[in-house]
mmCIF file of C-alpha atoms in Angstrom:
data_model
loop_
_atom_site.group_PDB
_atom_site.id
_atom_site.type_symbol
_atom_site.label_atom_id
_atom_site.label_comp_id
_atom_site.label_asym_id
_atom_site.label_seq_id
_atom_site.Cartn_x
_atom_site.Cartn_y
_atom_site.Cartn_z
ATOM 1 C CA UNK U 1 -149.088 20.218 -61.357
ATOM 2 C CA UNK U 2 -146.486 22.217 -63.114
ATOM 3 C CA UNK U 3 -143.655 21.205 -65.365
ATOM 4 C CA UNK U 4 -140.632 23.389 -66.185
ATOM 5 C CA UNK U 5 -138.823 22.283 -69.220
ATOM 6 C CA UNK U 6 -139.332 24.543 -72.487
ATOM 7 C CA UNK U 7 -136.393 24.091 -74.234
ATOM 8 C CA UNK U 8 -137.478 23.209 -77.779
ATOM 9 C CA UNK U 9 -134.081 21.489 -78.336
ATOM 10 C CA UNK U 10 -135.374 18.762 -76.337
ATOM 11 C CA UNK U 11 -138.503 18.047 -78.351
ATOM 12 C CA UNK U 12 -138.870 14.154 -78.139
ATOM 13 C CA UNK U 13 -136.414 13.324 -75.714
ATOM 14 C CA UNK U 14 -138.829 12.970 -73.138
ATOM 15 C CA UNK U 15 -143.027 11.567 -72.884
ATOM 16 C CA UNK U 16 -144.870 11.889 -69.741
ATOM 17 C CA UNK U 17 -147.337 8.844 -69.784
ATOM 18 C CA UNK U 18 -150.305 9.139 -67.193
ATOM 19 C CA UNK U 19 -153.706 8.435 -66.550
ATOM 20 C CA UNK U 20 -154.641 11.643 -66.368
ATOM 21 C CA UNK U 21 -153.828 12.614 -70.461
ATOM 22 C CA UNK U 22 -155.613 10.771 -72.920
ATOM 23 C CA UNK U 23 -152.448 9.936 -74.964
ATOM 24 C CA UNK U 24 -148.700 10.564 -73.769
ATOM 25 C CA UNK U 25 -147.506 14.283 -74.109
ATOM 26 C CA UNK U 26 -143.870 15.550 -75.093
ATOM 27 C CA UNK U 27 -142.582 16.950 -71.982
ATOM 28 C CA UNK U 28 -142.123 20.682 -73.359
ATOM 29 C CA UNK U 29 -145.553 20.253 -74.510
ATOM 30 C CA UNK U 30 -146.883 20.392 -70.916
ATOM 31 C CA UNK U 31 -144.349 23.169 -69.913
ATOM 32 C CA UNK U 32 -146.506 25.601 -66.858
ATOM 33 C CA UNK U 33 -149.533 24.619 -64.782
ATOM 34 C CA UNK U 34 -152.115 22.159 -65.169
ATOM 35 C CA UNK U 35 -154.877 21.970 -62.867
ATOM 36 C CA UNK U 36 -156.568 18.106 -62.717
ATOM 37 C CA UNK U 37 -159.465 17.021 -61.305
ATOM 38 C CA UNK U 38 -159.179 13.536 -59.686
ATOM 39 C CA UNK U 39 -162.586 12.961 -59.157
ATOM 40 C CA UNK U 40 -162.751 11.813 -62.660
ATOM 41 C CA UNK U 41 -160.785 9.255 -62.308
ATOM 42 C CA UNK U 42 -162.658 7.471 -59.892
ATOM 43 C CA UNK U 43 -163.017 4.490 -62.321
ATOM 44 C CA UNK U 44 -159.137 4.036 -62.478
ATOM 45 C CA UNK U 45 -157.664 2.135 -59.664
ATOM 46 C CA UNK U 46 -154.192 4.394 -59.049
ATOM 47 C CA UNK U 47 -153.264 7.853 -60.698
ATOM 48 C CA UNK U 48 -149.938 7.254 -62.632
ATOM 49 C CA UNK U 49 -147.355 9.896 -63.929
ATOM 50 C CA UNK U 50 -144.521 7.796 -65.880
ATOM 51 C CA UNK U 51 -141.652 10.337 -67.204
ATOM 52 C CA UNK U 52 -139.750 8.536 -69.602
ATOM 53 C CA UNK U 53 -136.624 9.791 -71.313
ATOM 54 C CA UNK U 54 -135.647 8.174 -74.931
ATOM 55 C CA UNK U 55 -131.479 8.814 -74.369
ATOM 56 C CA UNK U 56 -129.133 8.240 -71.280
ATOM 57 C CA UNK U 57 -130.126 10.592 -68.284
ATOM 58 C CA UNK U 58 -127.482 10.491 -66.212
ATOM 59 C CA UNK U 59 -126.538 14.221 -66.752
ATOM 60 C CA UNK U 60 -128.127 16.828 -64.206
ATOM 61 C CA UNK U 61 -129.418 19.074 -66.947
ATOM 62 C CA UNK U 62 -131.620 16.307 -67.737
ATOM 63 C CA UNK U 63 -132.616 15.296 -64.615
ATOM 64 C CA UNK U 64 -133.222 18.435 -64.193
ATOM 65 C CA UNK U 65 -135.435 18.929 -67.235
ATOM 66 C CA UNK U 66 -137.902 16.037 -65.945
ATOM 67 C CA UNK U 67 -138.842 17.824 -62.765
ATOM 68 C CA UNK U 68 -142.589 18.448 -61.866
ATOM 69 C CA UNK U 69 -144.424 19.832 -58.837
ATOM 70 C CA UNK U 70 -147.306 18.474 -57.675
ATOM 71 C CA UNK U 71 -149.148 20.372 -54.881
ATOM 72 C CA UNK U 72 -152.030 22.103 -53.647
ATOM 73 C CA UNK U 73 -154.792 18.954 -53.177
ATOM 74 C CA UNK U 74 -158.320 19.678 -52.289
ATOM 75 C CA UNK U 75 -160.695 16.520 -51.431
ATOM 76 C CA UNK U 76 -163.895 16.740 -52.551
ATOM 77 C CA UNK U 77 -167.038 14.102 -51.555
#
């Protein structure tokens, strides 16, 4: 997973909520890649990722700014 926004400007405009971090994270807080492993969660029912932005988002730069990539999956047994 990678997130792009590191603009410290934006510090507390927007929290990523998911089952994957033990608490939500400031979005420029998780700025690069993370590398999960999904196994762990087999004792949740559905992996969430819930970006939520505190101001109107209507402008591009934001929308922009709460972009992630998610990619590469390997399944394990």
């Amino acid at each position: 997973m990678r997130f792009y926004y590191n603009n410290p400007n934006g510090r507390d405009k927007i929290t990523v909520k998911s089952n994957l971090f033990k608490k939500p994270r400031d979005i420029i807080d998780l700025y690069g890649e993370h590398v999960f492993q999904i196994d762990k969660l087999s004792e949740q029912k559905d992996l969430y990722i819930n970006i939520e932005h505190h101001s109107p988002s209507s402008l591009a730069s934001w929308v922009n700014a709460s972009r992630l990539w998610i990619g590469d999956f390997k399944f394990v047994n």
